[in-house]
Amino acid sequence: MDSRLPKLLFALLAIFAAIYFSSYYPQLPDNVASHFNGRGIPNGWQPKPMFFAFFVGAIVIATVLAFGVPRMLKSLPTQLINLPNKQYWLSPEQSEATLEFFSTWFAWFGCAALALLLFTFNYAVQSNLHPDHRPDPDQMLYAILAFAAFVAVRITRLAARFARTAAKR
């Protein structure tokens, strides 16, 4: 597995977010609606700088998830890594491929988390720019369900991969 594609996609999403959301910053009110109930009606507000600081913080968390966790796994002693069939997957013959798999896996997971984050913040931005014509709140439900489905499939594939060894294949 090659982690270059999801890493590139993550970087492009982050660059897009910086350009896209910075263009909307001056158009937003000083206090922005930042939390919405299930019907899409705002029920929480924040000063605009705090809203964007939270946004940047969330991007940092997604970045750590996508790039920091795999690096931490590479530097951890094997006895601290909880993995089925750990002796096989972290053996000298398999460890490089296993750690590259995790690098790719977390990069794709980080892309999905970042995409959901961008979708969520765009929902809030558009709701503030067009308070009389807010986006359909069902869009958020669909985005969350899509993310949950992605996570379920990825975790299932992860568990299936490491549940077996070369002898069990």
mmCIF file of C-alpha atoms in Angstrom:
data_model
loop_
_atom_site.group_PDB
_atom_site.id
_atom_site.type_symbol
_atom_site.label_atom_id
_atom_site.label_comp_id
_atom_site.label_asym_id
_atom_site.label_seq_id
_atom_site.Cartn_x
_atom_site.Cartn_y
_atom_site.Cartn_z
ATOM 1 C CA MET A 1 0.000 0.000 0.000
ATOM 2 C CA ASP A 2 1.227 3.449 -0.904
ATOM 3 C CA SER A 3 0.377 6.377 1.346
ATOM 4 C CA ARG A 4 1.351 9.097 -1.148
ATOM 5 C CA LEU A 5 -2.130 9.493 -2.679
ATOM 6 C CA PRO A 6 -4.050 10.009 0.590
ATOM 7 C CA LYS A 7 -1.290 12.272 1.913
ATOM 8 C CA LEU A 8 -1.471 14.386 -1.251
ATOM 9 C CA LEU A 9 -5.262 14.466 -1.039
ATOM 10 C CA PHE A 10 -5.070 15.547 2.602
ATOM 11 C CA ALA A 11 -2.658 18.364 1.730
ATOM 12 C CA LEU A 12 -4.873 19.512 -1.153
ATOM 13 C CA LEU A 13 -7.951 19.498 1.097
ATOM 14 C CA ALA A 14 -6.095 21.543 3.719
ATOM 15 C CA ILE A 15 -4.892 24.074 1.115
ATOM 16 C CA PHE A 16 -8.388 24.281 -0.344
ATOM 17 C CA ALA A 17 -9.809 24.865 3.148
ATOM 18 C CA ALA A 18 -7.332 27.651 3.884
ATOM 19 C CA ILE A 19 -8.176 29.483 0.666
ATOM 20 C CA TYR A 20 -11.907 28.790 0.685
ATOM 21 C CA PHE A 21 -12.652 29.654 4.308
ATOM 22 C CA SER A 22 -10.305 32.647 4.462
ATOM 23 C CA SER A 23 -12.296 34.169 1.591
ATOM 24 C CA TYR A 24 -15.461 33.957 3.698
ATOM 25 C CA TYR A 25 -13.923 35.272 6.932
ATOM 26 C CA PRO A 26 -14.539 38.987 6.212
ATOM 27 C CA GLN A 27 -18.142 38.316 5.146
ATOM 28 C CA LEU A 28 -19.181 36.635 8.386
ATOM 29 C CA PRO A 29 -20.712 38.503 11.321
ATOM 30 C CA ASP A 30 -18.622 39.200 14.428
ATOM 31 C CA ASN A 31 -20.576 36.532 16.319
ATOM 32 C CA VAL A 32 -21.277 33.425 14.276
ATOM 33 C CA ALA A 33 -23.772 30.659 14.816
ATOM 34 C CA SER A 34 -21.538 27.699 15.604
ATOM 35 C CA HIS A 35 -23.927 25.042 16.873
ATOM 36 C CA PHE A 36 -27.218 23.911 15.406
ATOM 37 C CA ASN A 37 -30.030 21.690 16.603
ATOM 38 C CA GLY A 38 -31.312 18.746 14.573
ATOM 39 C CA ARG A 39 -33.539 21.018 12.505
ATOM 40 C CA GLY A 40 -30.639 23.286 11.548
ATOM 41 C CA ILE A 41 -31.643 26.138 13.847
ATOM 42 C CA PRO A 42 -28.676 27.820 15.570
ATOM 43 C CA ASN A 43 -28.532 27.383 19.328
ATOM 44 C CA GLY A 44 -24.923 28.353 20.042
ATOM 45 C CA TRP A 45 -22.729 31.277 18.985
ATOM 46 C CA GLN A 46 -19.047 32.169 19.131
ATOM 47 C CA PRO A 47 -16.953 35.194 18.297
ATOM 48 C CA LYS A 48 -15.673 34.808 14.745
ATOM 49 C CA PRO A 49 -11.969 34.523 15.756
ATOM 50 C CA MET A 50 -12.827 31.774 18.260
ATOM 51 C CA PHE A 51 -14.862 29.921 15.627
ATOM 52 C CA PHE A 52 -11.920 29.911 13.217
ATOM 53 C CA ALA A 53 -9.450 29.055 15.988
ATOM 54 C CA PHE A 54 -11.567 26.004 16.768
ATOM 55 C CA PHE A 55 -11.550 25.175 13.058
ATOM 56 C CA VAL A 56 -7.752 25.372 12.874
ATOM 57 C CA GLY A 57 -7.487 23.274 16.047
ATOM 58 C CA ALA A 58 -9.740 20.617 14.520
ATOM 59 C CA ILE A 59 -7.568 20.558 11.394
ATOM 60 C CA VAL A 60 -4.492 20.103 13.599
ATOM 61 C CA ILE A 61 -6.179 17.125 15.279
ATOM 62 C CA ALA A 62 -7.010 15.596 11.880
ATOM 63 C CA THR A 63 -3.394 16.163 10.813
ATOM 64 C CA VAL A 64 -2.053 14.422 13.916
ATOM 65 C CA LEU A 65 -4.441 11.555 13.246
ATOM 66 C CA ALA A 66 -3.346 11.254 9.604
ATOM 67 C CA PHE A 67 0.402 11.724 10.028
ATOM 68 C CA GLY A 68 1.354 11.723 13.711
ATOM 69 C CA VAL A 69 -0.140 8.403 14.791
ATOM 70 C CA PRO A 70 1.704 6.363 12.118
ATOM 71 C CA ARG A 71 4.981 8.042 13.065
ATOM 72 C CA MET A 72 4.354 7.289 16.716
ATOM 73 C CA LEU A 73 3.695 3.636 15.828
ATOM 74 C CA LYS A 74 7.049 3.470 14.044
ATOM 75 C CA SER A 75 8.870 4.747 17.108
ATOM 76 C CA LEU A 76 7.023 2.702 19.746
ATOM 77 C CA PRO A 77 8.523 -0.483 21.116
ATOM 78 C CA THR A 78 6.563 -3.464 19.784
ATOM 79 C CA GLN A 79 5.448 -4.492 23.281
ATOM 80 C CA LEU A 80 3.407 -1.270 23.478
ATOM 81 C CA ILE A 81 1.527 -1.927 20.226
ATOM 82 C CA ASN A 82 -1.738 -3.827 20.611
ATOM 83 C CA LEU A 83 -2.246 -5.842 17.451
ATOM 84 C CA PRO A 84 -3.657 -9.323 16.774
ATOM 85 C CA ASN A 85 -0.904 -11.753 15.789
ATOM 86 C CA LYS A 86 1.605 -9.100 16.757
ATOM 87 C CA GLN A 87 4.563 -11.506 16.674
ATOM 88 C CA TYR A 88 3.915 -12.169 12.984
ATOM 89 C CA TRP A 89 2.930 -8.674 11.826
ATOM 90 C CA LEU A 90 5.736 -6.877 13.653
ATOM 91 C CA SER A 91 8.423 -9.472 12.925
ATOM 92 C CA PRO A 92 11.479 -8.140 11.072
ATOM 93 C CA GLU A 93 10.136 -9.647 7.817
ATOM 94 C CA GLN A 94 6.698 -8.003 8.114
ATOM 95 C CA SER A 95 7.150 -4.845 10.193
ATOM 96 C CA GLU A 96 8.006 -2.470 7.347
ATOM 97 C CA ALA A 97 4.964 -3.516 5.297
ATOM 98 C CA THR A 98 2.758 -3.458 8.405
ATOM 99 C CA LEU A 99 3.837 0.052 9.361
ATOM 100 C CA GLU A 100 3.391 1.259 5.764
ATOM 101 C CA PHE A 101 -0.107 -0.240 5.830
ATOM 102 C CA PHE A 102 -0.858 1.774 8.986
ATOM 103 C CA SER A 103 0.595 4.907 7.397
ATOM 104 C CA THR A 104 -1.761 4.518 4.438
ATOM 105 C CA TRP A 105 -4.713 3.488 6.613
ATOM 106 C CA PHE A 106 -4.387 6.509 8.895
ATOM 107 C CA ALA A 107 -3.810 8.858 5.957
ATOM 108 C CA TRP A 108 -7.126 7.760 4.379
ATOM 109 C CA PHE A 109 -8.835 7.980 7.766
ATOM 110 C CA GLY A 110 -7.436 11.493 8.210
ATOM 111 C CA CYS A 111 -8.738 12.469 4.750
ATOM 112 C CA ALA A 112 -12.222 11.269 5.669
ATOM 113 C CA ALA A 113 -12.115 13.094 9.008
ATOM 114 C CA LEU A 114 -10.900 16.273 7.297
ATOM 115 C CA ALA A 115 -13.602 16.021 4.626
ATOM 116 C CA LEU A 116 -16.281 15.697 7.313
ATOM 117 C CA LEU A 117 -14.753 18.615 9.178
ATOM 118 C CA LEU A 118 -14.745 20.799 6.051
ATOM 119 C CA PHE A 119 -18.321 19.839 5.273
ATOM 120 C CA THR A 120 -19.394 20.689 8.824
ATOM 121 C CA PHE A 121 -17.648 24.057 8.901
ATOM 122 C CA ASN A 122 -19.001 24.926 5.469
ATOM 123 C CA TYR A 123 -22.509 24.163 6.763
ATOM 124 C CA ALA A 124 -21.953 26.653 9.597
ATOM 125 C CA VAL A 125 -20.419 29.269 7.296
ATOM 126 C CA GLN A 126 -23.233 29.007 4.745
ATOM 127 C CA SER A 127 -25.814 29.149 7.543
ATOM 128 C CA ASN A 128 -24.258 32.383 8.767
ATOM 129 C CA LEU A 129 -23.981 33.908 5.308
ATOM 130 C CA HIS A 130 -27.560 32.994 4.384
ATOM 131 C CA PRO A 131 -29.549 32.907 7.643
ATOM 132 C CA ASP A 132 -32.877 33.022 5.778
ATOM 133 C CA HIS A 133 -31.894 30.171 3.446
ATOM 134 C CA ARG A 134 -29.796 27.805 5.530
ATOM 135 C CA PRO A 135 -28.559 24.547 4.017
ATOM 136 C CA ASP A 136 -30.773 21.518 4.520
ATOM 137 C CA PRO A 137 -29.861 19.963 7.907
ATOM 138 C CA ASP A 138 -30.350 16.504 6.385
ATOM 139 C CA GLN A 139 -27.080 17.115 4.523
ATOM 140 C CA MET A 140 -25.254 16.890 7.850
ATOM 141 C CA LEU A 141 -26.992 13.626 8.671
ATOM 142 C CA TYR A 142 -25.967 12.153 5.298
ATOM 143 C CA ALA A 143 -22.379 13.313 5.776
ATOM 144 C CA ILE A 144 -22.187 11.779 9.243
ATOM 145 C CA LEU A 145 -23.743 8.531 8.024
ATOM 146 C CA ALA A 146 -21.277 8.385 5.121
ATOM 147 C CA PHE A 147 -18.380 8.938 7.521
ATOM 148 C CA ALA A 148 -19.717 6.265 9.882
ATOM 149 C CA ALA A 149 -20.028 3.815 6.971
ATOM 150 C CA PHE A 150 -16.475 4.625 5.884
ATOM 151 C CA VAL A 151 -15.205 4.042 9.421
ATOM 152 C CA ALA A 152 -17.123 0.763 9.758
ATOM 153 C CA VAL A 153 -15.744 -0.600 6.478
ATOM 154 C CA ARG A 154 -12.193 0.527 7.227
ATOM 155 C CA ILE A 155 -12.190 -0.934 10.735
ATOM 156 C CA THR A 156 -13.673 -4.202 9.484
ATOM 157 C CA ARG A 157 -10.970 -4.464 6.813
ATOM 158 C CA LEU A 158 -8.298 -3.576 9.364
ATOM 159 C CA ALA A 159 -9.484 -6.265 11.779
ATOM 160 C CA ALA A 160 -9.773 -8.856 8.999
ATOM 161 C CA ARG A 161 -6.268 -8.138 7.731
ATOM 162 C CA PHE A 162 -4.542 -8.539 11.077
ATOM 163 C CA ALA A 163 -6.663 -11.454 12.294
ATOM 164 C CA ARG A 164 -4.852 -13.728 9.861
ATOM 165 C CA THR A 165 -1.204 -14.553 9.251
ATOM 166 C CA ALA A 166 0.597 -16.144 6.306
ATOM 167 C CA ALA A 167 -0.051 -19.583 7.851
ATOM 168 C CA LYS A 168 -3.811 -18.841 8.188
ATOM 169 C CA ARG A 169 -4.338 -17.507 4.638
#
